[in-house]
Coordinates of C-alpha atoms in Angstrom, one line a residue:
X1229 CA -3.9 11.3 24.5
X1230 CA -3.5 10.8 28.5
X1231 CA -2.4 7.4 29.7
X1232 CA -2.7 7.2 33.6
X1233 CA -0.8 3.7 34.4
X1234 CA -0.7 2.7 38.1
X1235 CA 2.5 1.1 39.0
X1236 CA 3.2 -1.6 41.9
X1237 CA 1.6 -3.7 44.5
X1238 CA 0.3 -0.7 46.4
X1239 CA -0.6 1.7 43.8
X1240 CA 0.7 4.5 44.8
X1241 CA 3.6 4.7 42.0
X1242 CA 1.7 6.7 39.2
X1243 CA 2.9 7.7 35.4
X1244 CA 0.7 10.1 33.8
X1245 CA 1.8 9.9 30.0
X1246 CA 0.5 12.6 27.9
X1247 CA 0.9 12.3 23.8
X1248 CA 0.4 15.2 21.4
X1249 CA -2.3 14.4 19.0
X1250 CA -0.1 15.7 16.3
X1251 CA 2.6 12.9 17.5
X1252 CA -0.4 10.2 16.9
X1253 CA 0.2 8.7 13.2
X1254 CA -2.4 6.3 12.8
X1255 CA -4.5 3.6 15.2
X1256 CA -6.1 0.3 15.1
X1257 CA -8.5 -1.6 17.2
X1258 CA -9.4 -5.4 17.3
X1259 CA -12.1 -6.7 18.2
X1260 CA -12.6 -9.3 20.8
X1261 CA -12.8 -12.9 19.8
X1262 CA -14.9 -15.7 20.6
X1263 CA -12.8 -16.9 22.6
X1264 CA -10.7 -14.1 23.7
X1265 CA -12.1 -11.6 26.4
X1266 CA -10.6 -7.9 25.8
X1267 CA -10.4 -5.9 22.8
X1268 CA -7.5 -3.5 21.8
X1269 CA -6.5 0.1 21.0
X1270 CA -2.9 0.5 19.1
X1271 CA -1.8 3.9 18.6
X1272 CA 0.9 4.7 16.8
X1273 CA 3.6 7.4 16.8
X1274 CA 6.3 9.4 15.6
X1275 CA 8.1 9.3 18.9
X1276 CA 11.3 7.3 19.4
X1277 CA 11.0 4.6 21.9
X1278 CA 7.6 4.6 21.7
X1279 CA 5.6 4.0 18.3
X1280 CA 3.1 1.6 19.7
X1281 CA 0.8 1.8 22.8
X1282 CA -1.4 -0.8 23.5
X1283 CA -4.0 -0.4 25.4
X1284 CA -6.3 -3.6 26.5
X1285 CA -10.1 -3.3 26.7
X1286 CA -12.6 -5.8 28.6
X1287 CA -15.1 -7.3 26.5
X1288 CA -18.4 -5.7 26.6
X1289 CA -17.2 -3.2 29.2
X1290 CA -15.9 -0.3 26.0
X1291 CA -17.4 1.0 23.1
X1292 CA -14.9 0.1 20.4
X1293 CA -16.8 1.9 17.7
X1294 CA -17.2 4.9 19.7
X1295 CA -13.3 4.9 20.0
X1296 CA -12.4 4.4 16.7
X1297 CA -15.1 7.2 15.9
X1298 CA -12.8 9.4 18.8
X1299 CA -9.7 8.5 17.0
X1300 CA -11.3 9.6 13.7
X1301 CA -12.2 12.7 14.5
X1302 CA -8.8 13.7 16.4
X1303 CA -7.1 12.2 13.5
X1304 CA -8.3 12.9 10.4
X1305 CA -10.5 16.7 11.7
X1306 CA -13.8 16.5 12.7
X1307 CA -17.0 14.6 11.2
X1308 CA -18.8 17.8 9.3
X1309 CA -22.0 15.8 10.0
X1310 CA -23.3 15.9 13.4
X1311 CA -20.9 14.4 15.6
X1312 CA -23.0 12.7 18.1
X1313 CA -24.4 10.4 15.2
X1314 CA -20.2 9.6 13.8
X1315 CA -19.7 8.0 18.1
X1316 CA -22.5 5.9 18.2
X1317 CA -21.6 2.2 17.6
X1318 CA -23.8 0.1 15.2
X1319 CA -25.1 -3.0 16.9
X1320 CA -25.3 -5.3 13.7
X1321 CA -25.0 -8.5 12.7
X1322 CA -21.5 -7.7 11.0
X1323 CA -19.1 -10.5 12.8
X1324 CA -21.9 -13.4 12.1
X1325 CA -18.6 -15.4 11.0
X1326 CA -19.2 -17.4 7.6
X1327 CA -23.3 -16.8 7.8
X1328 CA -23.2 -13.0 7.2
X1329 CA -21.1 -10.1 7.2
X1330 CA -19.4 -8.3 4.5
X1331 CA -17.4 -11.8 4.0
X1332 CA -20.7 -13.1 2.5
X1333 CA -21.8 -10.0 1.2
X1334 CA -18.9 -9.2 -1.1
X1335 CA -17.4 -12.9 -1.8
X1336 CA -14.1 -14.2 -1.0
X1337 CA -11.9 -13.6 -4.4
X1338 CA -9.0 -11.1 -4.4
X1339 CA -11.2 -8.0 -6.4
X1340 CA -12.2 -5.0 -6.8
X1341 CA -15.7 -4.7 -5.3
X1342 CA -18.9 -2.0 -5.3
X1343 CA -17.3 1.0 -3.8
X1344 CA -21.2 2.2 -3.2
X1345 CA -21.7 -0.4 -1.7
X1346 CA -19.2 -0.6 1.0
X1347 CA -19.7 2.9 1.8
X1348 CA -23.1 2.1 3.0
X1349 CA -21.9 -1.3 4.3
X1350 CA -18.9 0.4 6.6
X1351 CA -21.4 3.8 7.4
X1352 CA -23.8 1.0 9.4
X1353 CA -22.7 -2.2 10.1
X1354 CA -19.9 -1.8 11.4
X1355 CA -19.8 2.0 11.7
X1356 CA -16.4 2.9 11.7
X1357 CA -16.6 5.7 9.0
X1358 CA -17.4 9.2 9.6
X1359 CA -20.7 10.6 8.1
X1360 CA -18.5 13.2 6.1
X1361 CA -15.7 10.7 5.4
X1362 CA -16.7 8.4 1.6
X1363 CA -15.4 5.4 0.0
X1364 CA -13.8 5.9 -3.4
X1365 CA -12.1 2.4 -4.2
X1366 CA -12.7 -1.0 -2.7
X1367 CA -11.1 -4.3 -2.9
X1368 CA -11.8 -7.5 -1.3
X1369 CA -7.7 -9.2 -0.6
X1370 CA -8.1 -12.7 0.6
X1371 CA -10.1 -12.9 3.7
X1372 CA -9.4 -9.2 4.4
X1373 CA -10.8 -5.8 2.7
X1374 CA -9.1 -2.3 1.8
X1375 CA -10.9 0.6 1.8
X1376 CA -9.3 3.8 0.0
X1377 CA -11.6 6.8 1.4
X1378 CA -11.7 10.4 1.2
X1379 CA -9.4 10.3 4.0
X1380 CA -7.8 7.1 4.8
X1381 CA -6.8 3.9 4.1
X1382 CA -8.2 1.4 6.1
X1383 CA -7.5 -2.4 6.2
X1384 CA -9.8 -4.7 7.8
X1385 CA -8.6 -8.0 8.6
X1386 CA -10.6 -11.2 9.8
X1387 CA -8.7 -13.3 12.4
X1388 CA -9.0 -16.8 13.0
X1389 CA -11.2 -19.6 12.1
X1390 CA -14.3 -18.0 12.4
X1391 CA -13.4 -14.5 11.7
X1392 CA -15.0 -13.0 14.5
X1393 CA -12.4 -11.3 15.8
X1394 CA -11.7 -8.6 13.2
X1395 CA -9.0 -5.7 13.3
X1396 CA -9.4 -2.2 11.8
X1397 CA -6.4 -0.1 11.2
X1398 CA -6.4 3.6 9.6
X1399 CA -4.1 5.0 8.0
X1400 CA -4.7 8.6 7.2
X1401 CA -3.4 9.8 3.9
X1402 CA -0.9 12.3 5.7
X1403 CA 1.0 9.4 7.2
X1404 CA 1.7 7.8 3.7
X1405 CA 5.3 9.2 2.4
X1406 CA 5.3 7.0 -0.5
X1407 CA 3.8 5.1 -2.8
X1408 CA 4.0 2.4 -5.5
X1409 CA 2.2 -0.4 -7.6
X1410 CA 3.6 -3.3 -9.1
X1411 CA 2.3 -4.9 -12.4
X1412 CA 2.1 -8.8 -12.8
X1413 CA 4.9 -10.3 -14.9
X1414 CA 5.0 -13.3 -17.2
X1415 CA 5.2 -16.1 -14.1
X1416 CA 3.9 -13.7 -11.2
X1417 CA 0.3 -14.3 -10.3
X1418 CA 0.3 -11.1 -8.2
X1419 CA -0.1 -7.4 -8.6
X1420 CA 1.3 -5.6 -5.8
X1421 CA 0.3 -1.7 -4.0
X1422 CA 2.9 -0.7 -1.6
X1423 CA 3.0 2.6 1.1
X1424 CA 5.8 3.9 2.6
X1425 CA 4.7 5.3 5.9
X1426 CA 6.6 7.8 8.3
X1427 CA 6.3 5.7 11.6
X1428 CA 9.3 3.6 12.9
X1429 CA 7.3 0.2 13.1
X1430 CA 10.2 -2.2 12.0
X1431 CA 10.6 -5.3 14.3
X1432 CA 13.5 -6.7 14.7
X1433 CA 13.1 -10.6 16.2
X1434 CA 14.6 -12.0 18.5
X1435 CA 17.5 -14.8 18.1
X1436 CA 15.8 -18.1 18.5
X1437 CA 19.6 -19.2 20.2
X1438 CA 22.4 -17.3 20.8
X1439 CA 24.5 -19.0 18.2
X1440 CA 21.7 -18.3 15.3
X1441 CA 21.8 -15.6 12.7
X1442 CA 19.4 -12.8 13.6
X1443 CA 16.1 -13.4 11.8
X1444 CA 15.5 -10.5 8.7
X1445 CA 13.8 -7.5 9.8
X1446 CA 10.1 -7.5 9.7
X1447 CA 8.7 -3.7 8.3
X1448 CA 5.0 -4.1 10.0
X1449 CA 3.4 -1.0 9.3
X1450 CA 6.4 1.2 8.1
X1451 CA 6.1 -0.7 4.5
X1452 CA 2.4 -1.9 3.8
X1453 CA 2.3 -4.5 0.8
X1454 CA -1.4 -5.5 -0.9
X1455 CA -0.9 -8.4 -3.0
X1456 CA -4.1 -8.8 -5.5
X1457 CA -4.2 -11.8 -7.7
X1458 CA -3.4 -11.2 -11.3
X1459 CA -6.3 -9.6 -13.7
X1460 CA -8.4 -9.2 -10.4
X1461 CA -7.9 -5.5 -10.2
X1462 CA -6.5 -2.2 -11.5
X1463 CA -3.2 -1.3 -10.1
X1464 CA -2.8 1.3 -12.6
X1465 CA -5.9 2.9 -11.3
X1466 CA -5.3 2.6 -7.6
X1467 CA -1.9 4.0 -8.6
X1468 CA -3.5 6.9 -10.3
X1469 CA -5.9 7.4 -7.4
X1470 CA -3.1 7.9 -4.6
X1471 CA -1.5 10.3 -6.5
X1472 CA -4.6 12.3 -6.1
X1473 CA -4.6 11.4 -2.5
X1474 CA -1.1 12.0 -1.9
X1475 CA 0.7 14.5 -3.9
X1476 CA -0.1 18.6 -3.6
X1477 CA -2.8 19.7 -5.2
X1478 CA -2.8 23.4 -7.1
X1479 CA -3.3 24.7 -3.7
X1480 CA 0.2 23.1 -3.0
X1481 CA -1.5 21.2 -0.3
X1482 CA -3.6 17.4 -0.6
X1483 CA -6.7 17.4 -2.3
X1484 CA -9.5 17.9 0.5
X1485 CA -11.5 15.5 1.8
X1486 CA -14.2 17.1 1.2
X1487 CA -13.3 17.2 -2.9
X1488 CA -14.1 13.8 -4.4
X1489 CA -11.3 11.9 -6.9
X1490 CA -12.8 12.7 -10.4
X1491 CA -14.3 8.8 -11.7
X1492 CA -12.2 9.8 -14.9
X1493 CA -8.9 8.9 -12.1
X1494 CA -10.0 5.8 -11.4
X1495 CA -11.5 4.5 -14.7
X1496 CA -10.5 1.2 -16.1
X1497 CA -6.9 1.3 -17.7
X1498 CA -6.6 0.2 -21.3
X1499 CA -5.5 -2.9 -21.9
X1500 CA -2.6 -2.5 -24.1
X1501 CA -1.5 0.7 -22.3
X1502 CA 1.4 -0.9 -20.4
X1503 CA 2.8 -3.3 -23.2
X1504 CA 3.3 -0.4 -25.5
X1505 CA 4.5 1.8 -23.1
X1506 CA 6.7 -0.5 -21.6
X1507 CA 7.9 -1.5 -25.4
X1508 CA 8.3 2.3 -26.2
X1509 CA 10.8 2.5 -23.1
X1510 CA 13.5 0.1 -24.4
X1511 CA 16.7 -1.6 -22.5
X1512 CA 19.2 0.6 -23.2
X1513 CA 20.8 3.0 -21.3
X1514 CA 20.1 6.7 -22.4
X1515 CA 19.0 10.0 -21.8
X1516 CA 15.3 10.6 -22.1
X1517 CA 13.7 13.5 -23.9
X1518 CA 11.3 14.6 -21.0
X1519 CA 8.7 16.3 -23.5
X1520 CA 8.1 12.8 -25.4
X1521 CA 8.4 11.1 -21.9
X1522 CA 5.5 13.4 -20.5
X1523 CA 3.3 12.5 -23.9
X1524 CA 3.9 9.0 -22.9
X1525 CA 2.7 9.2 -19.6
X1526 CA -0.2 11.0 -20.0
X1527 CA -1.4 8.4 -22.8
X1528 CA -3.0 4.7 -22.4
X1529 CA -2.7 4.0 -18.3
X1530 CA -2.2 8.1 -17.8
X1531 CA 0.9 7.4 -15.0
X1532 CA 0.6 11.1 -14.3
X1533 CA -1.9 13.5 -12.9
X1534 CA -3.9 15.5 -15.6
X1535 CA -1.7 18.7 -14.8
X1536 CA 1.5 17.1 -14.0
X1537 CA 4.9 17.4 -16.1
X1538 CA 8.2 15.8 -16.6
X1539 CA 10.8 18.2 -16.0
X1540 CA 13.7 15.7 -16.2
X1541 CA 13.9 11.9 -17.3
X1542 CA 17.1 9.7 -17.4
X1543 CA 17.6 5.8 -18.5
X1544 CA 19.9 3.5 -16.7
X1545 CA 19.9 0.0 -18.0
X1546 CA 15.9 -1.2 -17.3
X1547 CA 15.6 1.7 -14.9
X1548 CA 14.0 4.5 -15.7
X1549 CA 14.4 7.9 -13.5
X1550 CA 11.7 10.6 -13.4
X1551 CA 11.6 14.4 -11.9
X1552 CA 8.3 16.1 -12.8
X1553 CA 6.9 19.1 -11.1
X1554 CA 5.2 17.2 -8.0
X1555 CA 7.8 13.9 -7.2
X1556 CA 10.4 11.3 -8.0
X1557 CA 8.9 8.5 -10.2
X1558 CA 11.2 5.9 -10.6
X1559 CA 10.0 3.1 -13.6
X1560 CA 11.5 -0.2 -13.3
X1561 CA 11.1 -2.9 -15.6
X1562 CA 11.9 -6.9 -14.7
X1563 CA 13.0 -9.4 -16.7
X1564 CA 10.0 -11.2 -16.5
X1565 CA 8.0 -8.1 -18.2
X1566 CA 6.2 -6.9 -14.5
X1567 CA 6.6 -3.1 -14.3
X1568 CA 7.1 -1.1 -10.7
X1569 CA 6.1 2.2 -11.3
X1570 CA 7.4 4.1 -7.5
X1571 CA 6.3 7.2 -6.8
X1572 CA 7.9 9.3 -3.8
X1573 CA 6.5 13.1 -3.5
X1574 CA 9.2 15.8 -3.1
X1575 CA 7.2 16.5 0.4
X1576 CA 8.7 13.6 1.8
X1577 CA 12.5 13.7 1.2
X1578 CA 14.3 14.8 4.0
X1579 CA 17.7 15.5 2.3
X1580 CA 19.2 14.4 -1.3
X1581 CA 22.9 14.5 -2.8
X1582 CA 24.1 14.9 -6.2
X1583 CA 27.4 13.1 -7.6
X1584 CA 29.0 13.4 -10.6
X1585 CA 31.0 10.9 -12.2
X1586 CA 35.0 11.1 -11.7
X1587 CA 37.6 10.4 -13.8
X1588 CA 37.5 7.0 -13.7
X1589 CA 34.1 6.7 -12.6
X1590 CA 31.7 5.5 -15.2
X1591 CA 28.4 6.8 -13.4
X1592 CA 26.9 9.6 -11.5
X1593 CA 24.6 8.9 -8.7
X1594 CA 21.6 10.4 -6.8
X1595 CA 20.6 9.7 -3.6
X1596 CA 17.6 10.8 -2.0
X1597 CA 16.9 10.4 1.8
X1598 CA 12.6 10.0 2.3
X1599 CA 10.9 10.4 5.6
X1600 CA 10.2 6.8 5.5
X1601 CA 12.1 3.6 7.4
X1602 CA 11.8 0.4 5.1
X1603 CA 13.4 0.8 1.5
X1604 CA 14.7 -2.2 -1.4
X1605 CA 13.6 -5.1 1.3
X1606 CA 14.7 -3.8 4.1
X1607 CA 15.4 -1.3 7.0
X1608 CA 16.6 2.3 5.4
X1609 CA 15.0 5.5 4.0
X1610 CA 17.5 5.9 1.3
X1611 CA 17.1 5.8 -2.8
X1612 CA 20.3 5.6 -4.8
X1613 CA 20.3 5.7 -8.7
X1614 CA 23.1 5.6 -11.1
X1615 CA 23.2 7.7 -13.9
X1616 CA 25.7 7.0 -16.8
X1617 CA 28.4 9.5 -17.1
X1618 CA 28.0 11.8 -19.8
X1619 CA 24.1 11.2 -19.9
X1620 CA 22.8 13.2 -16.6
X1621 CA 23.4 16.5 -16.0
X1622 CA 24.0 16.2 -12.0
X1623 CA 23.7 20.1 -11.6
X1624 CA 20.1 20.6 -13.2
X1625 CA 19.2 17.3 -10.9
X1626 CA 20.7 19.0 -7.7
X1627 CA 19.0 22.5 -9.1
X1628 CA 15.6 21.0 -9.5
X1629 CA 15.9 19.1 -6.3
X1630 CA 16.7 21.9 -4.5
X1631 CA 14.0 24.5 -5.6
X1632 CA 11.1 21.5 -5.2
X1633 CA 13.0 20.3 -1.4
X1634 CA 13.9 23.4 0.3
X1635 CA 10.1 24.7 -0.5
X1636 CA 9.7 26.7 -3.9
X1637 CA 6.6 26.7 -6.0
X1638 CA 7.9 25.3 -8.9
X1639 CA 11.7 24.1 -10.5
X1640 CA 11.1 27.2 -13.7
X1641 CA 14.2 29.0 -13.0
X1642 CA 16.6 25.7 -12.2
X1643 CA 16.0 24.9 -15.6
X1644 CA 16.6 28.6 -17.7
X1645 CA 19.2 30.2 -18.9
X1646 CA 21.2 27.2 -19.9
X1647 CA 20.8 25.6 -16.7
X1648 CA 19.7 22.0 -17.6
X1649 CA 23.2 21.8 -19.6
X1650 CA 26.2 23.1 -17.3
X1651 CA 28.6 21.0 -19.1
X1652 CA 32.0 19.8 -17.7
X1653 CA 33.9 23.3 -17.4
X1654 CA 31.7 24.3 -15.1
X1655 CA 32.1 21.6 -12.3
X1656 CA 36.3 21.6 -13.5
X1657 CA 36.7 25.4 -12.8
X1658 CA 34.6 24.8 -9.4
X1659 CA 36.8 22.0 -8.7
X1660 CA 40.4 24.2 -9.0
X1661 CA 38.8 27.0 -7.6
X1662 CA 37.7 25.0 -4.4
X1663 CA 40.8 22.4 -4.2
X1664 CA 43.2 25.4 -2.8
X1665 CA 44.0 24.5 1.0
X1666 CA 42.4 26.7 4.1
X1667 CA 39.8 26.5 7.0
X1668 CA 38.8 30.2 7.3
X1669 CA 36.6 30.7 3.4
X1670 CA 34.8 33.6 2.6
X1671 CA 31.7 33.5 2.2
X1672 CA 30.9 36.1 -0.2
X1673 CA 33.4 34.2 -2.4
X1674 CA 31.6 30.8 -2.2
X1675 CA 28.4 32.9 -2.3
X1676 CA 28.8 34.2 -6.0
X1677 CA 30.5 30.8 -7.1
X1678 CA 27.3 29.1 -6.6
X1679 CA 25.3 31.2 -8.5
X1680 CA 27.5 31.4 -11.1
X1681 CA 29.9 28.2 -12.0
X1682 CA 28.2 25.6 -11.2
X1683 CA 24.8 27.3 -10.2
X1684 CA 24.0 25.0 -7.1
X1685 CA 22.2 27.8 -5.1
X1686 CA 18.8 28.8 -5.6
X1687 CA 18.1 32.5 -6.4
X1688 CA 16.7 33.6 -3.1
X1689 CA 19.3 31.8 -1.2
X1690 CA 22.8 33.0 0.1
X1691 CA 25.5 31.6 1.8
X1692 CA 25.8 32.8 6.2
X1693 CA 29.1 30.8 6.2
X1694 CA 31.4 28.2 4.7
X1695 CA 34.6 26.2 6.1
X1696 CA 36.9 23.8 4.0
X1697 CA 37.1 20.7 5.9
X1698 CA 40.6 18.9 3.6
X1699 CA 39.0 18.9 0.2
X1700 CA 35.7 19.1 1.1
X1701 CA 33.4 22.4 1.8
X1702 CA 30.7 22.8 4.1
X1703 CA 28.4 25.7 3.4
X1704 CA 25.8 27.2 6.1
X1705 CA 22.9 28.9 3.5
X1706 CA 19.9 30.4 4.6
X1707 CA 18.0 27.4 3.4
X1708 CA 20.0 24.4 4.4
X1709 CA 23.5 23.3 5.3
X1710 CA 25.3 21.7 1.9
X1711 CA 28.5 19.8 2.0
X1712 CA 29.9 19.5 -1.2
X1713 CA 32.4 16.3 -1.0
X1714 CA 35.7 16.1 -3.5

C-alpha cells in the first residue's frame, strides 16, 4: 500500500508512505451516510506508531466495493473465480434503511440466521465477498450481523438512525491469536464469543481534566466481544467452528479456504452436554487424569477437534488448565454456573515460564506470554495460572511447552521415559548443582544437566552458552535463550 500525502500551503512538501502488504492486518470501510459526504478506508497494522490509517473518500467519487474487493484479494490471496467479476460493485437496494436490506430480510433478534442465505445475500447486494470466498455461520447481533466465512470474519454494523451508513470490517482468520466463548449463567442473559487479535488497537482516552483519573483502557479491535442473547445461538458450535478455522490442521498449517468446515462441526450442541460436563468437573482442587479428560471433551458439546488430544490437564479451585496436542484451553467455571471455555493455539505464544512451588510456597505457576495485547479486562498479553504444589509437575509443563513453542511436530518424547513425573530430586539436585557461585559456566556442563536432571531441553537442542547472573542462569540454546530464575 502507497500513501502519497501532500503537505503545506504550497504543496511542494511530499511523504510517500509505502506499507508491506504483509504489515496490513485487517481493513474496514464505511459507507457514507445520508447526511455525511465521504466514505472511509481503515487499514490496520502491525507496525508501531501506526496501526490505523485512515484514508477519507468523497461520496460518489470511489468505488467502495471495488476497494474492499482490492483489499480482499491482497488480504486474504486472490479470488480463484474470475477476478474482474470479485471488483465490480453491486448497485442494489441493500442501504434502503428500515424498508429493505438484509435488516428486513433476516429480522432484528440476536440469532443465528440462514448461512445460505447470506451467502447469496453478501455475494450480490452488497458484494463484498469474493466469488471463491463462502459463508459457513451466520448470526444477526442487534442491529449488526457476523459473518464467519471460509476466510474471514466480518462484522457489519448499521450506523445511525436510519442505518444507511453501514461499516464492514474483515478480519482474516490469520490475524485472530485467540479465541473463546462464554456460556450464559443462572442471572446472565448473554452468551459471549471473544478474539484475541495481534494488532495494537487499544485506546487509551484522554483525561476529561487534568485532576481526573485516566478513563479505563478501551481494547477496540485488539479484543472483539459478540454478545448474543441467551438460548439465541450456539456458542458451543461457533466455538467448535473457530478451532477449525484457527488451530493447524494435519498439514500443521489452517484448514484451507478452499476446504469447507464439516456440518458435523457446527451441528446443534446437546442440550444437557454442558450441565453434565460441567457437574463431572467438580470444585475442588486436583490433578486431572488427561485420558478421562480427553473422553470428556470429545462427548456431548465435543470441546475438541475430532483428532485432538489432552496431553496434560490440572485443577485449581473452579479453574481448569488444559495442554492438548494443538493449544492451551483453559475451563473456567463461575459461580453463577456460566462456563468460559478459552482457547489460545501454541502458534500464538511468544514466550512461557514455568515455576515451581518453593518452600513455603503453596503453588506453582505458569505464565504464558500470547501475541495478543488485551488480556483479563485489560491491556497485557500475559496468562498466569496457579497450580497447587504437589499436584503439577512444572517440568512435563515446561517440556511440553517447549517441544509445541519452539516448533516440533508433536510433545511424544516430553512425555516418555518418565518424563511427565520428574519428582522433587530432580529440581533439588539441579538447585545445589546450580546455587555454586561464578560468571564464566560451562556450557557442556549445563548442556548434559538439562537433558538429564531436570530434562528442560528438547532432544535436538543444545546449549551455545550460559552465564550465572547471582543465583540465576541464563542459557543461549540453539532454539531460544532460557533464564532459569532461583
Amino acid at each position: 500500500a502507497l500513501q502519497i500525502d501532500v503537505k503545506g500551503t504550497t504543496g511542494k512538501k511530499t511523504e510517500f508512505l509505502t506499507i508491506l502488504w504483509k504489515c496490513v492486518r485487517m481493513f474496514s470501510l464505511e459507507t457514507a451516510g445520508k447526511f455525511d459526504k465521504d466514505s472511509e478506508l481503515t487499514i490496520f497494522t502491525n507496525i508501531d506508531g501506526m496501526t490505523r490509517l485512515n484514508i477519507d473518500f468523497r461520496k460518489g467519487k470511489a468505488d467502495i466495493f471495488a476497494i474492499q474487493s482490492f483489499f480482499a484479494n491482497k488480504l486474504l490471496g486472490m479470488d480463484t473465480v474470475d477476478p474482474s467479476e470479485s471488483a465490480k460493485s453491486a448497485k442494489h437496494g441493500f442501504f434502503g434503511g428500515s424498508g429493505g436490506g438484509l435488516t428486513s430480510m433476516f429480522g432484528d433478534n440476536n440469532s443465528m440466521i440462514d448461512a445460505r442465505k447470506a451467502d447469496e445475500h453478501f455475494h450480490s447486494k452488497p458484494n463484498i465477498l469474493q466469488r471463491c470466498e463462502r459463508v459457513e455461520m451466520a448470526f444477526k447481533s442487534r442491529r449488526d450481523t457476523v459473518l464467519l466465512t471460509s476466510k474471514r470474519l466480518i462484522l457489519i454494523d448499521y450506523k445511525g438512525m436510519s442505518g444507511k451508513k453501514v461499516e464492514f470490517t474483515s478480519i482474516p482468520w490469520t490475524t485472530v491469536q485467540a479465541f473463546g466463548v462464554s456460556t450464559a449463567g443462572s442471572f446472565d442473559r448473554d452468551s459471549e464469543v471473544m478474539l484475541w487479535t495481534d494488532i495494537d488497537d487499544v485506546l487509551f482516552p484522554n483525561r476529561e481534566n487534568d485532576n481526573d483519573p485516566p478513563p479505563p483502557p478501551i481494547p477496540r479491535n485488539s479484543f472483539i466481544e459478540i454478545d448474543f442473547v441467551k438460548g439465541k445461538v450456539d456458542v458451543m458450535a461457533i466455538k467448535r467452528y473457530l478451532a477449525e478455522r484457527c488451530l493447524r490442521a494435519e498439514s500443521g498449517d489452517r484448514l484451507p479456504s478452499d476446504v469447507p468446515v464439516s456440518p458435523d462441526v457446527i451441528a446443534a450442541s446437546k442440550p444437557s452436554a454442558m450441565k453434565n460436563f460441567v457437574s463431572w468437573l467438580g470444585d475442588d482442587a486436583r490433578a486431572v487424569d488427561p485420558a478421562k479428560l480427553n473422553t470428556k471433551l470429545h462427548e456431548g458439546d465435543r470441546v475438541l477437534q475430532a483428532k485432538e488430544n489432552v496431553v496434560l490437564a490440572y485443577k485449581c479451585g473452579r479453574d481448569t488448565l488444559v495442554f492438548t496436542d494443538e493449544r492451551v484451553l483453559i475451563i473456567d467455571k463461575h459461580t453463577d454456573k456460566s462456563v468460559d471455555f478459552l482457547s489460545f493455539p501454541y502458534t500464538s505464544i511468544r514466550a512461557f515460564a514455568v515455576e515451581s512451588a518453593g518452600g513455603w510456597d503453596k503453588d506453582a505457576e505458569v505464565r504464558i506470554f500470547c501475541k495478543t495485547y488485551w488480556m483479563n479486562g485489560a491491556p497485557g498479553n500475559v496468562i498466569e495460572q496457579d497450580l497447587r504444589k504437589g499436584k503439577a509437575d512444572t517440568i512435563a509443563i515446561q517440556n511440553l511447552l517447549a517441544a509445541k513453542v519452539i516448533g516440533r511436530a508433536d510433545a511424544s518424547s516430553s512425555l516418555e521415559e518418565g518424563a511427565t513425573s520428574s519428582g522433587a530430586g530432580a529440581i533439588g539436585n539441579f538447585m545445589t548443582w546450580i546455587s555454586d557461585d561464578g560468571v564464566e559456566t560451562d556450557a557442556v556442563k549445563v548442556n548434559e544437566k538439562l537433558h538429564t536432571s531436570p530434562r528442560i531441553l528438547l532432544p535436538n537442542e543444545s546449549v551455545d552458552a550460559a552465564y550465572k547472573v547471582g543465583r540465576d542462569l541464563v542459557v543461549f540454546s540453539t532454539t531460544r535463550v532460557l533464564y532459569i530464575d532461583v
